[in-house]
mmCIF file with all atom_site columns, C-alpha atoms in Angstrom:
data_model
loop_
_atom_site.group_PDB
_atom_site.id
_atom_site.type_symbol
_atom_site.label_atom_id
_atom_site.label_alt_id
_atom_site.label_comp_id
_atom_site.label_asym_id
_atom_site.label_entity_id
_atom_site.label_seq_id
_atom_site.pdbx_PDB_ins_code
_atom_site.Cartn_x
_atom_site.Cartn_y
_atom_site.Cartn_z
_atom_site.occupancy
_atom_site.B_iso_or_equiv
_atom_site.pdbx_formal_charge
_atom_site.auth_seq_id
_atom_site.auth_comp_id
_atom_site.auth_asym_id
_atom_site.auth_atom_id
_atom_site.pdbx_PDB_model_num
ATOM 1   C CA . GLY A 1 1   ? 86.822  145.059 87.397  1.00 0.00 ? 1   GLY A CA 1
ATOM 2   C CA . GLU A 1 2   ? 88.657  141.814 87.817  1.00 0.00 ? 2   GLU A CA 1
ATOM 3   C CA . ASP A 1 3   ? 86.563  138.712 87.328  1.00 0.00 ? 3   ASP A CA 1
ATOM 4   C CA . VAL A 1 4   ? 86.972  134.956 87.559  1.00 0.00 ? 4   VAL A CA 1
ATOM 5   C CA . GLU A 1 5   ? 84.417  132.707 85.869  1.00 0.00 ? 5   GLU A CA 1
ATOM 6   C CA . GLN A 1 6   ? 83.731  129.007 86.287  1.00 0.00 ? 6   GLN A CA 1
ATOM 7   C CA . SER A 1 7   ? 81.084  126.610 85.175  1.00 0.00 ? 7   SER A CA 1
ATOM 8   C CA . LEU A 1 8   ? 78.771  125.891 88.091  1.00 0.00 ? 8   LEU A CA 1
ATOM 9   C CA . PHE A 1 9   ? 78.285  122.129 87.936  1.00 0.00 ? 9   PHE A CA 1
ATOM 10  C CA . LEU A 1 10  ? 80.100  119.022 86.787  1.00 0.00 ? 10  LEU A CA 1
ATOM 11  C CA . SER A 1 11  ? 78.909  115.469 87.159  1.00 0.00 ? 11  SER A CA 1
ATOM 12  C CA . VAL A 1 12  ? 81.161  112.468 86.531  1.00 0.00 ? 12  VAL A CA 1
ATOM 13  C CA . ARG A 1 13  ? 81.257  108.765 87.278  1.00 0.00 ? 13  ARG A CA 1
ATOM 14  C CA . GLU A 1 14  ? 83.738  107.277 89.698  1.00 0.00 ? 14  GLU A CA 1
ATOM 15  C CA . GLY A 1 15  ? 86.984  106.404 87.955  1.00 0.00 ? 15  GLY A CA 1
ATOM 16  C CA . ASP A 1 16  ? 86.534  108.944 85.169  1.00 0.00 ? 16  ASP A CA 1
ATOM 17  C CA . SER A 1 17  ? 88.615  112.080 84.818  1.00 0.00 ? 17  SER A CA 1
ATOM 18  C CA . SER A 1 18  ? 87.110  115.431 85.803  1.00 0.00 ? 18  SER A CA 1
ATOM 19  C CA . VAL A 1 19  ? 88.071  118.681 84.140  1.00 0.00 ? 19  VAL A CA 1
ATOM 20  C CA . ILE A 1 20  ? 87.043  121.940 85.760  1.00 0.00 ? 20  ILE A CA 1
ATOM 21  C CA . ASN A 1 21  ? 87.555  125.090 83.735  1.00 0.00 ? 21  ASN A CA 1
ATOM 22  C CA . CYS A 1 22  ? 88.124  128.676 84.775  1.00 0.00 ? 22  CYS A CA 1
ATOM 23  C CA . THR A 1 23  ? 88.697  131.947 82.960  1.00 0.00 ? 23  THR A CA 1
ATOM 24  C CA . TYR A 1 24  ? 90.025  135.158 84.433  1.00 0.00 ? 24  TYR A CA 1
ATOM 25  C CA . THR A 1 25  ? 90.276  138.695 83.181  1.00 0.00 ? 25  THR A CA 1
ATOM 26  C CA . ASP A 1 26  ? 93.268  140.163 85.008  1.00 0.00 ? 26  ASP A CA 1
ATOM 27  C CA . SER A 1 27  ? 96.295  139.796 82.756  1.00 0.00 ? 27  SER A CA 1
ATOM 28  C CA . SER A 1 28  ? 98.583  140.822 85.620  1.00 0.00 ? 28  SER A CA 1
ATOM 29  C CA . SER A 1 29  ? 97.624  137.797 87.718  1.00 0.00 ? 29  SER A CA 1
ATOM 30  C CA . THR A 1 30  ? 100.770 136.023 88.712  1.00 0.00 ? 30  THR A CA 1
ATOM 31  C CA . TYR A 1 31  ? 99.392  133.269 90.903  1.00 0.00 ? 31  TYR A CA 1
ATOM 32  C CA . LEU A 1 32  ? 96.413  131.074 90.103  1.00 0.00 ? 32  LEU A CA 1
ATOM 33  C CA . TYR A 1 33  ? 94.949  128.752 92.691  1.00 0.00 ? 33  TYR A CA 1
ATOM 34  C CA . TRP A 1 34  ? 92.565  125.864 93.027  1.00 0.00 ? 34  TRP A CA 1
ATOM 35  C CA . TYR A 1 35  ? 90.784  125.367 96.335  1.00 0.00 ? 35  TYR A CA 1
ATOM 36  C CA . LYS A 1 36  ? 88.427  122.618 97.474  1.00 0.00 ? 36  LYS A CA 1
ATOM 37  C CA . GLN A 1 37  ? 85.549  123.204 99.857  1.00 0.00 ? 37  GLN A CA 1
ATOM 38  C CA . GLU A 1 38  ? 83.547  120.366 101.362 1.00 0.00 ? 38  GLU A CA 1
ATOM 39  C CA . PRO A 1 39  ? 80.068  121.045 102.790 1.00 0.00 ? 39  PRO A CA 1
ATOM 40  C CA . GLY A 1 40  ? 80.195  123.287 105.840 1.00 0.00 ? 40  GLY A CA 1
ATOM 41  C CA . ALA A 1 41  ? 83.983  123.389 105.817 1.00 0.00 ? 41  ALA A CA 1
ATOM 42  C CA . GLY A 1 42  ? 86.675  125.921 105.051 1.00 0.00 ? 42  GLY A CA 1
ATOM 43  C CA . LEU A 1 43  ? 88.945  126.092 102.051 1.00 0.00 ? 43  LEU A CA 1
ATOM 44  C CA . GLN A 1 44  ? 91.614  123.530 101.319 1.00 0.00 ? 44  GLN A CA 1
ATOM 45  C CA . LEU A 1 45  ? 94.381  124.634 98.982  1.00 0.00 ? 45  LEU A CA 1
ATOM 46  C CA . LEU A 1 46  ? 94.756  121.935 96.326  1.00 0.00 ? 46  LEU A CA 1
ATOM 47  C CA . THR A 1 47  ? 97.416  123.410 94.127  1.00 0.00 ? 47  THR A CA 1
ATOM 48  C CA . TYR A 1 48  ? 98.585  126.608 92.513  1.00 0.00 ? 48  TYR A CA 1
ATOM 49  C CA . ILE A 1 49  ? 100.498 127.620 89.439  1.00 0.00 ? 49  ILE A CA 1
ATOM 50  C CA . PHE A 1 50  ? 102.679 130.587 88.620  1.00 0.00 ? 50  PHE A CA 1
ATOM 51  C CA . SER A 1 51  ? 101.748 132.564 85.548  1.00 0.00 ? 51  SER A CA 1
ATOM 52  C CA . ASN A 1 52  ? 105.063 131.735 83.874  1.00 0.00 ? 52  ASN A CA 1
ATOM 53  C CA . MET A 1 53  ? 104.190 128.028 83.865  1.00 0.00 ? 53  MET A CA 1
ATOM 54  C CA . ASP A 1 54  ? 101.779 126.274 81.555  1.00 0.00 ? 54  ASP A CA 1
ATOM 55  C CA . MET A 1 55  ? 101.381 123.005 83.401  1.00 0.00 ? 55  MET A CA 1
ATOM 56  C CA . LYS A 1 56  ? 101.759 121.603 86.862  1.00 0.00 ? 56  LYS A CA 1
ATOM 57  C CA . GLN A 1 57  ? 101.126 118.040 87.959  1.00 0.00 ? 57  GLN A CA 1
ATOM 58  C CA . ASP A 1 58  ? 100.655 116.881 91.509  1.00 0.00 ? 58  ASP A CA 1
ATOM 59  C CA . GLN A 1 59  ? 99.614  113.235 91.903  1.00 0.00 ? 59  GLN A CA 1
ATOM 60  C CA . ARG A 1 60  ? 96.065  112.982 90.509  1.00 0.00 ? 60  ARG A CA 1
ATOM 61  C CA . LEU A 1 61  ? 95.835  116.707 89.826  1.00 0.00 ? 61  LEU A CA 1
ATOM 62  C CA . THR A 1 62  ? 96.969  118.420 86.632  1.00 0.00 ? 62  THR A CA 1
ATOM 63  C CA . VAL A 1 63  ? 96.691  122.160 86.179  1.00 0.00 ? 63  VAL A CA 1
ATOM 64  C CA . LEU A 1 64  ? 96.885  123.642 82.709  1.00 0.00 ? 64  LEU A CA 1
ATOM 65  C CA . LEU A 1 65  ? 97.310  127.360 82.131  1.00 0.00 ? 65  LEU A CA 1
ATOM 66  C CA . ASN A 1 66  ? 96.771  129.130 78.823  1.00 0.00 ? 66  ASN A CA 1
ATOM 67  C CA . LYS A 1 67  ? 97.939  132.616 79.656  1.00 0.00 ? 67  LYS A CA 1
ATOM 68  C CA . LYS A 1 68  ? 97.119  133.993 76.215  1.00 0.00 ? 68  LYS A CA 1
ATOM 69  C CA . ASP A 1 69  ? 93.467  132.997 76.587  1.00 0.00 ? 69  ASP A CA 1
ATOM 70  C CA . LYS A 1 70  ? 93.465  133.535 80.375  1.00 0.00 ? 70  LYS A CA 1
ATOM 71  C CA . HIS A 1 71  ? 92.163  130.019 80.808  1.00 0.00 ? 71  HIS A CA 1
ATOM 72  C CA . LEU A 1 72  ? 92.957  127.678 83.662  1.00 0.00 ? 72  LEU A CA 1
ATOM 73  C CA . SER A 1 73  ? 91.841  124.095 84.109  1.00 0.00 ? 73  SER A CA 1
ATOM 74  C CA . LEU A 1 74  ? 92.051  121.476 86.819  1.00 0.00 ? 74  LEU A CA 1
ATOM 75  C CA . ARG A 1 75  ? 92.026  117.837 85.825  1.00 0.00 ? 75  ARG A CA 1
ATOM 76  C CA . ILE A 1 76  ? 91.391  115.203 88.470  1.00 0.00 ? 76  ILE A CA 1
ATOM 77  C CA . ALA A 1 77  ? 92.377  111.737 87.317  1.00 0.00 ? 77  ALA A CA 1
ATOM 78  C CA . ASP A 1 78  ? 90.532  108.636 88.563  1.00 0.00 ? 78  ASP A CA 1
ATOM 79  C CA . THR A 1 79  ? 87.889  110.731 90.289  1.00 0.00 ? 79  THR A CA 1
ATOM 80  C CA . GLN A 1 80  ? 86.600  109.276 93.549  1.00 0.00 ? 80  GLN A CA 1
ATOM 81  C CA . THR A 1 81  ? 83.404  109.895 95.513  1.00 0.00 ? 81  THR A CA 1
ATOM 82  C CA . GLY A 1 82  ? 85.531  111.675 98.103  1.00 0.00 ? 82  GLY A CA 1
ATOM 83  C CA . ASP A 1 83  ? 86.356  114.270 95.461  1.00 0.00 ? 83  ASP A CA 1
ATOM 84  C CA . SER A 1 84  ? 82.755  115.493 95.526  1.00 0.00 ? 84  SER A CA 1
ATOM 85  C CA . ALA A 1 85  ? 82.981  119.101 96.677  1.00 0.00 ? 85  ALA A CA 1
ATOM 86  C CA . ILE A 1 86  ? 82.993  122.674 95.410  1.00 0.00 ? 86  ILE A CA 1
ATOM 87  C CA . TYR A 1 87  ? 86.148  123.698 93.602  1.00 0.00 ? 87  TYR A CA 1
ATOM 88  C CA . PHE A 1 88  ? 87.139  127.352 93.511  1.00 0.00 ? 88  PHE A CA 1
ATOM 89  C CA . CYS A 1 89  ? 89.490  128.954 91.072  1.00 0.00 ? 89  CYS A CA 1
ATOM 90  C CA . ALA A 1 90  ? 91.209  132.114 92.364  1.00 0.00 ? 90  ALA A CA 1
ATOM 91  C CA . ASP A 1 91  ? 93.860  134.516 91.189  1.00 0.00 ? 91  ASP A CA 1
ATOM 92  C CA . ALA A 1 92  ? 96.186  137.033 92.768  1.00 0.00 ? 92  ALA A CA 1
ATOM 93  C CA . HIS A 1 93  ? 98.602  139.679 91.585  1.00 0.00 ? 93  HIS A CA 1
ATOM 94  C CA . GLN A 1 94  ? 101.274 138.213 93.789  1.00 0.00 ? 94  GLN A CA 1
ATOM 95  C CA . ALA A 1 95  ? 101.598 135.795 96.656  1.00 0.00 ? 95  ALA A CA 1
ATOM 96  C CA . GLY A 1 96  ? 99.993  137.145 99.775  1.00 0.00 ? 96  GLY A CA 1
ATOM 97  C CA . THR A 1 97  ? 97.593  139.595 98.182  1.00 0.00 ? 97  THR A CA 1
ATOM 98  C CA . ALA A 1 98  ? 93.853  139.175 98.460  1.00 0.00 ? 98  ALA A CA 1
ATOM 99  C CA . LEU A 1 99  ? 92.417  136.552 96.162  1.00 0.00 ? 99  LEU A CA 1
ATOM 100 C CA . ILE A 1 100 ? 89.681  137.004 93.585  1.00 0.00 ? 100 ILE A CA 1
ATOM 101 C CA . PHE A 1 101 ? 87.519  133.906 93.611  1.00 0.00 ? 101 PHE A CA 1
ATOM 102 C CA . GLY A 1 102 ? 85.258  132.374 91.020  1.00 0.00 ? 102 GLY A CA 1
ATOM 103 C CA . LYS A 1 103 ? 81.774  131.250 92.047  1.00 0.00 ? 103 LYS A CA 1
ATOM 104 C CA . GLY A 1 104 ? 82.902  127.668 92.399  1.00 0.00 ? 104 GLY A CA 1
ATOM 105 C CA . THR A 1 105 ? 82.178  124.476 90.485  1.00 0.00 ? 105 THR A CA 1
ATOM 106 C CA . THR A 1 106 ? 80.187  121.798 92.265  1.00 0.00 ? 106 THR A CA 1
ATOM 107 C CA . LEU A 1 107 ? 81.656  118.422 91.375  1.00 0.00 ? 107 LEU A CA 1
ATOM 108 C CA . SER A 1 108 ? 79.341  115.470 91.855  1.00 0.00 ? 108 SER A CA 1
ATOM 109 C CA . VAL A 1 109 ? 80.843  111.984 91.596  1.00 0.00 ? 109 VAL A CA 1
ATOM 110 C CA . SER A 1 110 ? 78.527  109.027 91.251  1.00 0.00 ? 110 SER A CA 1
ATOM 111 C CA . SER A 1 111 ? 79.518  105.430 91.872  1.00 0.00 ? 111 SER A CA 1
ATOM 112 C CA . GLY B 2 1   ? 102.450 123.466 107.999 1.00 0.00 ? 1   GLY B CA 1
ATOM 113 C CA . ALA B 2 2   ? 100.952 126.865 108.634 1.00 0.00 ? 2   ALA B CA 1
ATOM 114 C CA . VAL B 2 3   ? 97.677  126.737 110.514 1.00 0.00 ? 3   VAL B CA 1
ATOM 115 C CA . VAL B 2 4   ? 95.006  129.380 110.895 1.00 0.00 ? 4   VAL B CA 1
ATOM 116 C CA . SER B 2 5   ? 92.193  128.945 113.372 1.00 0.00 ? 5   SER B CA 1
ATOM 117 C CA . GLN B 2 6   ? 88.900  130.723 113.765 1.00 0.00 ? 6   GLN B CA 1
ATOM 118 C CA . HIS B 2 7   ? 86.694  130.972 116.802 1.00 0.00 ? 7   HIS B CA 1
ATOM 119 C CA . PRO B 2 8   ? 83.877  130.311 117.110 1.00 0.00 ? 8   PRO B CA 1
ATOM 120 C CA . SER B 2 9   ? 83.233  127.846 114.298 1.00 0.00 ? 9   SER B CA 1
ATOM 121 C CA . TRP B 2 10  ? 79.551  128.678 114.430 1.00 0.00 ? 10  TRP B CA 1
ATOM 122 C CA . VAL B 2 11  ? 77.411  131.154 116.326 1.00 0.00 ? 11  VAL B CA 1
ATOM 123 C CA . ILE B 2 12  ? 73.742  132.012 116.558 1.00 0.00 ? 12  ILE B CA 1
ATOM 124 C CA . CYS B 2 13  ? 72.787  135.434 117.830 1.00 0.00 ? 13  CYS B CA 1
ATOM 125 C CA . LYS B 2 14  ? 69.719  137.622 118.062 1.00 0.00 ? 14  LYS B CA 1
ATOM 126 C CA . SER B 2 15  ? 69.120  140.679 115.925 1.00 0.00 ? 15  SER B CA 1
ATOM 127 C CA . GLY B 2 16  ? 70.660  143.788 117.398 1.00 0.00 ? 16  GLY B CA 1
ATOM 128 C CA . THR B 2 17  ? 73.455  142.045 119.245 1.00 0.00 ? 17  THR B CA 1
ATOM 129 C CA . SER B 2 18  ? 77.142  142.096 118.359 1.00 0.00 ? 18  SER B CA 1
ATOM 130 C CA . VAL B 2 19  ? 79.307  139.102 117.581 1.00 0.00 ? 19  VAL B CA 1
ATOM 131 C CA . LYS B 2 20  ? 83.100  138.858 117.631 1.00 0.00 ? 20  LYS B CA 1
ATOM 132 C CA . ILE B 2 21  ? 84.961  136.382 115.443 1.00 0.00 ? 21  ILE B CA 1
ATOM 133 C CA . GLU B 2 22  ? 88.634  135.638 116.045 1.00 0.00 ? 22  GLU B CA 1
ATOM 134 C CA . CYS B 2 23  ? 91.229  134.654 113.482 1.00 0.00 ? 23  CYS B CA 1
ATOM 135 C CA . ARG B 2 24  ? 94.562  133.350 114.738 1.00 0.00 ? 24  ARG B CA 1
ATOM 136 C CA . SER B 2 25  ? 97.738  132.295 112.992 1.00 0.00 ? 25  SER B CA 1
ATOM 137 C CA . LEU B 2 26  ? 98.939  129.460 115.203 1.00 0.00 ? 26  LEU B CA 1
ATOM 138 C CA . ASP B 2 27  ? 102.499 128.887 114.103 1.00 0.00 ? 27  ASP B CA 1
ATOM 139 C CA . PHE B 2 28  ? 103.510 131.986 112.213 1.00 0.00 ? 28  PHE B CA 1
ATOM 140 C CA . GLN B 2 29  ? 103.235 135.728 112.446 1.00 0.00 ? 29  GLN B CA 1
ATOM 141 C CA . ALA B 2 30  ? 100.915 137.574 110.131 1.00 0.00 ? 30  ALA B CA 1
ATOM 142 C CA . THR B 2 31  ? 101.077 141.319 109.682 1.00 0.00 ? 31  THR B CA 1
ATOM 143 C CA . THR B 2 32  ? 98.285  141.017 107.145 1.00 0.00 ? 32  THR B CA 1
ATOM 144 C CA . MET B 2 33  ? 95.066  139.055 107.398 1.00 0.00 ? 33  MET B CA 1
ATOM 145 C CA . PHE B 2 34  ? 92.078  139.081 105.101 1.00 0.00 ? 34  PHE B CA 1
ATOM 146 C CA . TRP B 2 35  ? 88.391  138.711 105.894 1.00 0.00 ? 35  TRP B CA 1
ATOM 147 C CA . TYR B 2 36  ? 86.088  137.123 103.334 1.00 0.00 ? 36  TYR B CA 1
ATOM 148 C CA . ARG B 2 37  ? 82.376  136.502 103.346 1.00 0.00 ? 37  ARG B CA 1
ATOM 149 C CA . GLN B 2 38  ? 80.592  133.665 101.607 1.00 0.00 ? 38  GLN B CA 1
ATOM 150 C CA . PHE B 2 39  ? 76.844  133.498 101.022 1.00 0.00 ? 39  PHE B CA 1
ATOM 151 C CA . PRO B 2 40  ? 75.244  130.096 100.429 1.00 0.00 ? 40  PRO B CA 1
ATOM 152 C CA . LYS B 2 41  ? 76.251  128.646 97.088  1.00 0.00 ? 41  LYS B CA 1
ATOM 153 C CA . GLN B 2 42  ? 78.220  131.802 96.298  1.00 0.00 ? 42  GLN B CA 1
ATOM 154 C CA . SER B 2 43  ? 81.844  132.688 95.984  1.00 0.00 ? 43  SER B CA 1
ATOM 155 C CA . LEU B 2 44  ? 84.042  134.258 98.628  1.00 0.00 ? 44  LEU B CA 1
ATOM 156 C CA . MET B 2 45  ? 84.024  138.020 98.554  1.00 0.00 ? 45  MET B CA 1
ATOM 157 C CA . LEU B 2 46  ? 86.809  140.016 100.127 1.00 0.00 ? 46  LEU B CA 1
ATOM 158 C CA . MET B 2 47  ? 85.478  142.281 102.858 1.00 0.00 ? 47  MET B CA 1
ATOM 159 C CA . ALA B 2 48  ? 88.600  143.891 104.210 1.00 0.00 ? 48  ALA B CA 1
ATOM 160 C CA . THR B 2 49  ? 92.334  143.672 104.668 1.00 0.00 ? 49  THR B CA 1
ATOM 161 C CA . SER B 2 50  ? 93.456  143.703 108.273 1.00 0.00 ? 50  SER B CA 1
ATOM 162 C CA . ASN B 2 51  ? 96.851  145.227 109.011 1.00 0.00 ? 51  ASN B CA 1
ATOM 163 C CA . GLU B 2 52  ? 98.613  144.764 112.326 1.00 0.00 ? 52  GLU B CA 1
ATOM 164 C CA . GLY B 2 53  ? 98.928  148.057 114.149 1.00 0.00 ? 53  GLY B CA 1
ATOM 165 C CA . SER B 2 54  ? 96.940  150.110 111.676 1.00 0.00 ? 54  SER B CA 1
ATOM 166 C CA . LYS B 2 55  ? 93.436  150.555 110.379 1.00 0.00 ? 55  LYS B CA 1
ATOM 167 C CA . ALA B 2 56  ? 91.849  147.945 108.199 1.00 0.00 ? 56  ALA B CA 1
ATOM 168 C CA . THR B 2 57  ? 91.239  148.611 104.526 1.00 0.00 ? 57  THR B CA 1
ATOM 169 C CA . TYR B 2 58  ? 87.642  147.915 103.543 1.00 0.00 ? 58  TYR B CA 1
ATOM 170 C CA . GLU B 2 59  ? 86.358  146.925 100.135 1.00 0.00 ? 59  GLU B CA 1
ATOM 171 C CA . GLN B 2 60  ? 83.800  149.076 98.407  1.00 0.00 ? 60  GLN B CA 1
ATOM 172 C CA . GLY B 2 61  ? 80.323  148.532 99.793  1.00 0.00 ? 61  GLY B CA 1
ATOM 173 C CA . VAL B 2 62  ? 81.462  147.101 103.131 1.00 0.00 ? 62  VAL B CA 1
ATOM 174 C CA . GLU B 2 63  ? 80.403  149.228 106.097 1.00 0.00 ? 63  GLU B CA 1
ATOM 175 C CA . LYS B 2 64  ? 83.393  149.769 108.331 1.00 0.00 ? 64  LYS B CA 1
ATOM 176 C CA . ASP B 2 65  ? 81.224  150.841 111.259 1.00 0.00 ? 65  ASP B CA 1
ATOM 177 C CA . LYS B 2 66  ? 79.254  147.629 111.042 1.00 0.00 ? 66  LYS B CA 1
ATOM 178 C CA . PHE B 2 67  ? 82.152  145.254 110.548 1.00 0.00 ? 67  PHE B CA 1
ATOM 179 C CA . LEU B 2 68  ? 84.812  146.335 113.020 1.00 0.00 ? 68  LEU B CA 1
ATOM 180 C CA . ILE B 2 69  ? 88.237  144.855 112.488 1.00 0.00 ? 69  ILE B CA 1
ATOM 181 C CA . ASN B 2 70  ? 91.027  144.896 115.044 1.00 0.00 ? 70  ASN B CA 1
ATOM 182 C CA . HIS B 2 71  ? 94.465  143.443 114.368 1.00 0.00 ? 71  HIS B CA 1
ATOM 183 C CA . ALA B 2 72  ? 96.074  143.987 117.738 1.00 0.00 ? 72  ALA B CA 1
ATOM 184 C CA . SER B 2 73  ? 98.874  141.451 117.500 1.00 0.00 ? 73  SER B CA 1
ATOM 185 C CA . LEU B 2 74  ? 100.874 139.581 114.898 1.00 0.00 ? 74  LEU B CA 1
ATOM 186 C CA . THR B 2 75  ? 98.803  136.454 115.419 1.00 0.00 ? 75  THR B CA 1
ATOM 187 C CA . LEU B 2 76  ? 95.280  137.722 116.006 1.00 0.00 ? 76  LEU B CA 1
ATOM 188 C CA . SER B 2 77  ? 92.690  139.647 114.035 1.00 0.00 ? 77  SER B CA 1
ATOM 189 C CA . THR B 2 78  ? 89.097  140.043 115.145 1.00 0.00 ? 78  THR B CA 1
ATOM 190 C CA . LEU B 2 79  ? 85.971  140.859 113.185 1.00 0.00 ? 79  LEU B CA 1
ATOM 191 C CA . THR B 2 80  ? 83.050  142.224 115.166 1.00 0.00 ? 80  THR B CA 1
ATOM 192 C CA . VAL B 2 81  ? 79.656  142.297 113.497 1.00 0.00 ? 81  VAL B CA 1
ATOM 193 C CA . THR B 2 82  ? 77.831  145.083 115.297 1.00 0.00 ? 82  THR B CA 1
ATOM 194 C CA . SER B 2 83  ? 74.064  145.304 115.620 1.00 0.00 ? 83  SER B CA 1
ATOM 195 C CA . ALA B 2 84  ? 73.685  142.135 113.619 1.00 0.00 ? 84  ALA B CA 1
ATOM 196 C CA . HIS B 2 85  ? 70.701  141.596 111.343 1.00 0.00 ? 85  HIS B CA 1
ATOM 197 C CA . PRO B 2 86  ? 69.461  138.438 109.622 1.00 0.00 ? 86  PRO B CA 1
ATOM 198 C CA . GLU B 2 87  ? 71.010  139.597 106.346 1.00 0.00 ? 87  GLU B CA 1
ATOM 199 C CA . ASP B 2 88  ? 74.420  139.419 108.045 1.00 0.00 ? 88  ASP B CA 1
ATOM 200 C CA . SER B 2 89  ? 73.988  135.652 108.336 1.00 0.00 ? 89  SER B CA 1
ATOM 201 C CA . SER B 2 90  ? 76.824  134.189 106.321 1.00 0.00 ? 90  SER B CA 1
ATOM 202 C CA . PHE B 2 91  ? 80.016  132.154 106.399 1.00 0.00 ? 91  PHE B CA 1
ATOM 203 C CA . TYR B 2 92  ? 82.981  134.333 107.368 1.00 0.00 ? 92  TYR B CA 1
ATOM 204 C CA . ILE B 2 93  ? 86.445  133.100 106.432 1.00 0.00 ? 93  ILE B CA 1
ATOM 205 C CA . CYS B 2 94  ? 89.757  134.686 107.306 1.00 0.00 ? 94  CYS B CA 1
ATOM 206 C CA . SER B 2 95  ? 93.170  134.134 105.823 1.00 0.00 ? 95  SER B CA 1
ATOM 207 C CA . ALA B 2 96  ? 96.601  135.085 107.091 1.00 0.00 ? 96  ALA B CA 1
ATOM 208 C CA . ARG B 2 97  ? 99.675  135.945 105.122 1.00 0.00 ? 97  ARG B CA 1
ATOM 209 C CA . ASP B 2 98  ? 102.912 134.227 106.115 1.00 0.00 ? 98  ASP B CA 1
ATOM 210 C CA . GLU B 2 99  ? 105.638 136.717 105.295 1.00 0.00 ? 99  GLU B CA 1
ATOM 211 C CA . ALA B 2 100 ? 108.309 134.156 106.109 1.00 0.00 ? 100 ALA B CA 1
ATOM 212 C CA . ASN B 2 101 ? 106.914 131.848 103.429 1.00 0.00 ? 101 ASN B CA 1
ATOM 213 C CA . LEU B 2 102 ? 106.883 134.086 100.368 1.00 0.00 ? 102 LEU B CA 1
ATOM 214 C CA . GLY B 2 103 ? 103.760 135.785 101.654 1.00 0.00 ? 103 GLY B CA 1
ATOM 215 C CA . GLU B 2 104 ? 101.694 132.668 101.059 1.00 0.00 ? 104 GLU B CA 1
ATOM 216 C CA . GLN B 2 105 ? 98.133  132.891 102.320 1.00 0.00 ? 105 GLN B CA 1
ATOM 217 C CA . TYR B 2 106 ? 96.510  130.314 104.603 1.00 0.00 ? 106 TYR B CA 1
ATOM 218 C CA . PHE B 2 107 ? 92.795  130.102 105.257 1.00 0.00 ? 107 PHE B CA 1
ATOM 219 C CA . GLY B 2 108 ? 90.941  129.499 108.473 1.00 0.00 ? 108 GLY B CA 1
ATOM 220 C CA . PRO B 2 109 ? 88.115  126.949 108.655 1.00 0.00 ? 109 PRO B CA 1
ATOM 221 C CA . GLY B 2 110 ? 85.425  129.627 108.659 1.00 0.00 ? 110 GLY B CA 1
ATOM 222 C CA . THR B 2 111 ? 82.744  130.815 111.068 1.00 0.00 ? 111 THR B CA 1
ATOM 223 C CA . ARG B 2 112 ? 79.076  130.338 110.311 1.00 0.00 ? 112 ARG B CA 1
ATOM 224 C CA . LEU B 2 113 ? 77.003  133.192 111.690 1.00 0.00 ? 113 LEU B CA 1
ATOM 225 C CA . THR B 2 114 ? 73.237  132.907 111.936 1.00 0.00 ? 114 THR B CA 1
ATOM 226 C CA . VAL B 2 115 ? 71.285  135.936 113.086 1.00 0.00 ? 115 VAL B CA 1
ATOM 227 C CA . THR B 2 116 ? 67.730  135.244 114.216 1.00 0.00 ? 116 THR B CA 1
#
């Protein structure tokens, strides 16, 4: 079945860049999302990218998509302690369909 | 922006009782809502798709008689966990699809259920 994989942990120092990677198996995915979840809280949509794009930048966030390799990454520039959270990669066939989530990457930022 | 609320945000109940969780789209209408479940340190798993005015569609392995879903209006879906057991303790998150906004999906803040 469809699957989304992520590395489980990433530890960086404040001010460094963070790169969180994700791979997916469904070649018909048209939307790919990054969500942030802080402890005990719900999901916050960070950004998303259409499958016909290969890059999207939004302030400190840069999403890169390699559709051939089904690889998605999220780069956070100038990482801050407030960025510490779990980051979920998710994909969908089209907007508004149920999302398939990865297991989440726990980002730990040390000062 | 589109807002989805859930109520309650957390609940503790005893084994054998039933618990109802509400998911509301506050500023848009949603014919489709989704219910997800998240175990500690795990990903979100889709439980069911809730359709206004019709029966919910459950994912494989989800007991429809245990997790009752009612989508009675365009802004409200409810999930009732019947005869709850400790293994039902989890974080339940709903999302609602905004048809007026390209079908974009918005998530609620989640409900933490603890069954003792």
